[in-house]
Tab-separated table of C-alpha atoms in Angstrom:
chain	number	residue	atom	x	y	z
A	144	UNK	CA	-6.484	108.538	-27.046
A	145	UNK	CA	-7.658	105.621	-28.942
A	146	UNK	CA	-10.900	105.197	-26.836
A	147	UNK	CA	-9.910	101.603	-25.819
A	148	UNK	CA	-9.340	101.201	-21.948
A	149	UNK	CA	-7.206	98.694	-20.381
A	150	UNK	CA	-6.747	98.251	-16.556
A	151	UNK	CA	-4.583	97.755	-14.660
A	152	UNK	CA	-1.697	99.461	-16.594
A	153	UNK	CA	0.951	97.511	-14.443
A	154	UNK	CA	0.525	93.987	-12.647
A	155	UNK	CA	3.447	92.484	-10.859
A	156	UNK	CA	2.540	88.959	-9.560
A	157	UNK	CA	4.172	85.618	-8.388
A	158	UNK	CA	4.528	82.498	-10.280
A	159	UNK	CA	1.687	80.069	-9.946
A	160	UNK	CA	-0.931	83.095	-9.442
A	161	UNK	CA	-3.749	84.026	-11.584
A	162	UNK	CA	-4.762	87.560	-12.707
A	163	UNK	CA	-7.384	89.224	-14.746
A	164	UNK	CA	-6.732	91.877	-17.373
A	165	UNK	CA	-9.652	94.143	-18.188
A	166	UNK	CA	-10.614	95.809	-21.648
A	167	UNK	CA	-13.311	98.309	-22.441
A	168	UNK	CA	-13.469	98.546	-26.166
A	169	UNK	CA	-14.310	101.805	-28.171
A	170	UNK	CA	-18.022	103.020	-28.019
A	171	UNK	CA	-19.956	100.872	-30.805
A	172	UNK	CA	-16.849	98.203	-31.454
A	173	UNK	CA	-18.160	94.808	-31.231
A	174	UNK	CA	-15.170	93.306	-31.679
A	175	UNK	CA	-12.137	92.712	-28.998
A	176	UNK	CA	-8.924	91.234	-29.777
A	177	UNK	CA	-5.926	90.163	-27.247
A	178	UNK	CA	-2.571	90.300	-28.305
A	179	UNK	CA	0.751	89.583	-26.420
A	180	UNK	CA	4.000	91.163	-27.090
A	181	UNK	CA	7.089	89.829	-25.508
A	182	UNK	CA	10.822	90.183	-26.393
A	183	UNK	CA	11.061	86.612	-27.867
A	184	UNK	CA	7.697	86.180	-29.627
A	185	UNK	CA	7.040	89.865	-30.740
A	186	UNK	CA	3.431	90.682	-31.173
A	187	UNK	CA	1.227	87.493	-31.130
A	188	UNK	CA	-2.490	87.570	-31.575
A	189	UNK	CA	-4.415	85.468	-28.770
A	190	UNK	CA	-8.075	85.465	-29.293
A	191	UNK	CA	-10.928	87.525	-30.967
A	192	UNK	CA	-14.465	87.969	-29.521
A	193	UNK	CA	-17.414	89.326	-31.453
A	194	UNK	CA	-20.446	90.658	-29.867
A	195	UNK	CA	-19.875	88.120	-26.965
A	196	UNK	CA	-18.979	85.125	-29.130
A	197	UNK	CA	-15.338	83.616	-29.488
A	198	UNK	CA	-14.610	84.299	-33.327
A	199	UNK	CA	-11.020	83.602	-33.668
A	200	UNK	CA	-8.099	81.801	-31.549
A	201	UNK	CA	-4.618	82.234	-32.030
A	202	UNK	CA	-1.515	81.221	-30.073
A	203	UNK	CA	-3.321	81.237	-26.780
A	204	UNK	CA	-2.063	78.615	-24.150
A	205	UNK	CA	-4.786	76.500	-22.425
A	206	UNK	CA	-3.782	78.490	-18.912
A	207	UNK	CA	-5.287	81.580	-20.527
A	208	UNK	CA	-8.994	82.309	-21.118
A	209	UNK	CA	-11.022	85.329	-22.207
A	210	UNK	CA	-14.750	86.146	-22.259
A	211	UNK	CA	-16.693	89.207	-23.488
A	212	UNK	CA	-19.619	90.386	-21.362
A	213	UNK	CA	-22.999	91.982	-22.628
A	214	UNK	CA	-21.793	95.388	-22.187
A	215	UNK	CA	-19.037	94.208	-24.629
A	216	UNK	CA	-16.093	94.703	-22.437
A	217	UNK	CA	-13.750	91.901	-21.988
A	218	UNK	CA	-11.542	90.054	-19.552
A	219	UNK	CA	-8.442	87.908	-20.059
A	220	UNK	CA	-7.663	85.513	-17.320
A	221	UNK	CA	-4.253	84.306	-16.957
A	222	UNK	CA	-3.690	81.133	-14.578
A	223	UNK	CA	-0.609	79.348	-13.279
A	224	UNK	CA	1.558	82.155	-14.323
A	225	UNK	CA	5.104	81.340	-15.398
A	226	UNK	CA	8.142	83.726	-15.606
A	227	UNK	CA	7.741	83.309	-19.659
A	228	UNK	CA	4.291	85.011	-19.235
A	229	UNK	CA	5.766	88.340	-18.402
A	230	UNK	CA	4.867	90.632	-21.462
A	231	UNK	CA	2.895	93.500	-22.440
A	232	UNK	CA	-0.725	92.666	-23.186
A	233	UNK	CA	-2.868	94.523	-25.641
A	234	UNK	CA	-6.514	94.849	-25.932
A	235	UNK	CA	-7.738	96.148	-29.356
A	236	UNK	CA	-11.212	96.888	-30.772
A	237	UNK	CA	-12.446	97.325	-34.250
A	238	UNK	CA	-15.845	97.538	-36.131
A	239	UNK	CA	-16.096	94.581	-38.377
A	240	UNK	CA	-16.897	96.175	-41.592
A	241	UNK	CA	-15.368	98.197	-44.551
A	242	UNK	CA	-13.330	100.180	-42.033
A	243	UNK	CA	-11.779	97.452	-40.012
A	244	UNK	CA	-8.590	98.992	-38.378
A	245	UNK	CA	-8.153	97.885	-34.948
A	246	UNK	CA	-7.536	100.507	-32.023
A	247	UNK	CA	-5.417	99.553	-29.354
A	248	UNK	CA	-5.343	100.150	-25.719
A	249	UNK	CA	-2.297	101.342	-23.680
A	250	UNK	CA	-1.474	97.599	-22.790
A	251	UNK	CA	-1.274	95.890	-19.343
A	252	UNK	CA	2.406	95.452	-18.416
A	253	UNK	CA	2.518	92.046	-16.706
A	254	UNK	CA	5.614	91.046	-14.540
A	255	UNK	CA	6.065	87.593	-13.278
A	256	UNK	CA	8.292	87.070	-10.410
B	271	UNK	CA	-1.629	81.103	-42.771
B	272	UNK	CA	-0.421	84.530	-43.228
B	273	UNK	CA	3.247	85.565	-42.684
B	274	UNK	CA	4.592	89.201	-42.625
B	275	UNK	CA	8.482	89.938	-42.818
B	276	UNK	CA	10.141	92.813	-41.831
B	277	UNK	CA	13.879	92.350	-42.480
B	278	UNK	CA	15.294	95.509	-41.236
B	279	UNK	CA	15.364	95.211	-37.429
B	280	UNK	CA	16.953	98.814	-37.029
B	281	UNK	CA	17.145	101.778	-39.177
B	282	UNK	CA	18.035	105.454	-38.574
B	283	UNK	CA	17.553	108.749	-40.456
B	284	UNK	CA	18.583	112.207	-40.068
B	285	UNK	CA	16.083	114.840	-39.345
B	286	UNK	CA	14.347	116.267	-42.394
B	287	UNK	CA	15.505	113.350	-44.432
B	288	UNK	CA	13.309	110.547	-46.047
B	289	UNK	CA	13.523	107.008	-45.253
B	290	UNK	CA	11.692	103.803	-46.346
B	291	UNK	CA	10.659	100.766	-44.324
B	292	UNK	CA	10.318	97.365	-45.942
B	293	UNK	CA	7.634	94.616	-45.585
B	294	UNK	CA	7.101	91.804	-47.525
B	295	UNK	CA	4.214	89.153	-46.681
B	296	UNK	CA	2.955	86.105	-48.071
B	297	UNK	CA	-0.778	84.946	-48.297
B	298	UNK	CA	-3.057	83.148	-50.451
B	299	UNK	CA	-6.009	85.479	-49.888
B	300	UNK	CA	-6.901	87.874	-52.703
B	301	UNK	CA	-8.570	90.645	-50.529
B	302	UNK	CA	-7.184	91.870	-47.611
B	303	UNK	CA	-5.564	94.984	-45.757
B	304	UNK	CA	-2.242	96.079	-44.854
B	305	UNK	CA	-1.145	98.282	-42.196
B	306	UNK	CA	1.490	100.107	-40.541
B	307	UNK	CA	1.544	100.826	-36.866
B	308	UNK	CA	3.812	102.807	-35.004
B	309	UNK	CA	5.149	102.091	-31.215
B	310	UNK	CA	6.608	105.087	-29.705
B	311	UNK	CA	8.498	104.440	-26.157
B	312	UNK	CA	5.340	104.986	-24.646
B	313	UNK	CA	4.397	101.690	-26.088
B	314	UNK	CA	1.004	102.802	-27.320
B	315	UNK	CA	0.230	101.198	-30.475
B	316	UNK	CA	-0.800	103.836	-33.077
B	317	UNK	CA	-2.251	103.116	-36.639
B	318	UNK	CA	-0.120	105.072	-39.297
B	319	UNK	CA	-1.450	104.176	-42.211
B	320	UNK	CA	-3.812	101.400	-44.178
B	321	UNK	CA	-4.036	100.184	-47.595
B	322	UNK	CA	-6.762	97.910	-49.080
B	323	UNK	CA	-5.379	95.295	-51.463
B	324	UNK	CA	-8.021	95.868	-54.035
B	325	UNK	CA	-6.925	99.530	-54.553
B	326	UNK	CA	-3.982	100.313	-56.830
B	327	UNK	CA	-3.498	103.793	-55.615
B	328	UNK	CA	-1.213	103.798	-52.801
B	329	UNK	CA	-2.212	105.338	-49.399
B	330	UNK	CA	-1.002	108.476	-48.321
B	331	UNK	CA	-1.376	110.297	-44.784
B	332	UNK	CA	0.411	113.592	-44.766
B	333	UNK	CA	4.279	112.674	-44.419
B	334	UNK	CA	3.557	108.850	-44.644
B	335	UNK	CA	3.045	106.887	-47.760
B	336	UNK	CA	3.117	103.517	-48.926
B	337	UNK	CA	4.521	101.569	-52.107
B	338	UNK	CA	2.236	98.696	-52.486
B	339	UNK	CA	3.121	95.774	-54.995
B	340	UNK	CA	0.584	93.338	-54.915
B	341	UNK	CA	2.099	91.100	-57.367
B	342	UNK	CA	5.591	91.109	-55.346
B	343	UNK	CA	3.471	91.029	-52.012
B	344	UNK	CA	5.698	93.949	-50.878
B	345	UNK	CA	4.394	97.135	-48.704
B	346	UNK	CA	7.087	99.650	-47.799
B	347	UNK	CA	6.269	102.631	-45.582
B	348	UNK	CA	8.032	106.129	-46.735
B	349	UNK	CA	8.425	108.757	-43.997
B	350	UNK	CA	9.247	112.063	-45.705
B	351	UNK	CA	10.745	115.066	-43.736
B	352	UNK	CA	11.617	112.867	-40.857
B	353	UNK	CA	10.768	114.339	-37.368
B	354	UNK	CA	12.118	113.382	-34.114
B	355	UNK	CA	8.664	112.461	-32.738
B	356	UNK	CA	8.936	109.570	-35.570
B	357	UNK	CA	11.436	107.684	-33.397
B	358	UNK	CA	9.718	104.657	-32.711
B	359	UNK	CA	9.204	100.915	-33.370
B	360	UNK	CA	7.081	100.272	-36.717
B	361	UNK	CA	5.213	97.191	-37.350
B	362	UNK	CA	3.629	95.928	-40.656
B	363	UNK	CA	0.480	94.050	-40.281
B	364	UNK	CA	-1.834	91.845	-42.515
B	365	UNK	CA	-5.504	91.289	-41.935
B	366	UNK	CA	-8.079	89.168	-44.176
B	367	UNK	CA	-11.005	91.137	-45.298
B	368	UNK	CA	-13.308	88.310	-45.432
B	369	UNK	CA	-15.289	86.851	-42.607
B	370	UNK	CA	-15.526	88.257	-38.993
B	371	UNK	CA	-11.953	86.900	-37.793
B	372	UNK	CA	-10.213	90.048	-38.381
B	373	UNK	CA	-6.870	89.302	-36.446
B	374	UNK	CA	-3.792	91.294	-37.147
B	375	UNK	CA	-0.640	89.143	-38.159
B	376	UNK	CA	2.226	91.428	-37.379
B	377	UNK	CA	6.096	91.250	-38.695
B	378	UNK	CA	8.771	91.511	-36.317
B	379	UNK	CA	9.176	95.253	-36.490
B	380	UNK	CA	11.702	97.968	-37.179
B	381	UNK	CA	13.083	100.221	-34.563
B	382	UNK	CA	13.765	103.540	-36.648
B	383	UNK	CA	15.605	106.410	-34.807
B	384	UNK	CA	15.507	110.037	-36.086
B	385	UNK	CA	18.706	111.871	-35.560
B	386	UNK	CA	19.103	115.351	-34.774
């Protein structure tokens, strides 16, 4: 158990819909990262938050947004869903400092039908 | 921007044997971290080993060790005494060590199968 909790584990939704994925980081970790793993794109970084502020942005679509709340949990919002958004979405957390390895949650499997 | 390349999409090894997975990367950074993550069929991403670029000594974790060649930008993973539980997708990853933007850049992965 990495200590990072993601909900839900599985999500099936229709095209055009909006979903919210939730992540609770490890206790004490201020940084939260979102990654997308798909068959054709591999593992791609989407966005990072540090203590409530956006710190880095990767290949995140405009239809996607995220935020980190004062209690440090994070949510990834995906809207106007397309079939191609079907993927495994990972949240990871880390302490920014000397030991910076990221610990991953179990992921949310999103299927858009 | 950083890139990470894993040129072996699939590999197999007999149980108890040794296998080496290759990874090369490209960066203009001088200080950074390199990681190997394992993703078994459960899909969980598990950290296997990490290497700080400023350290010349290769990292080891039990049966797992790396061969880090900074000048060649090479970072291979050696698994000794392979076990059936080592069957997984292995990802090499790069992370800058400066600043607070600490995202990982992953390679495309190597699917390792340990044969009984």
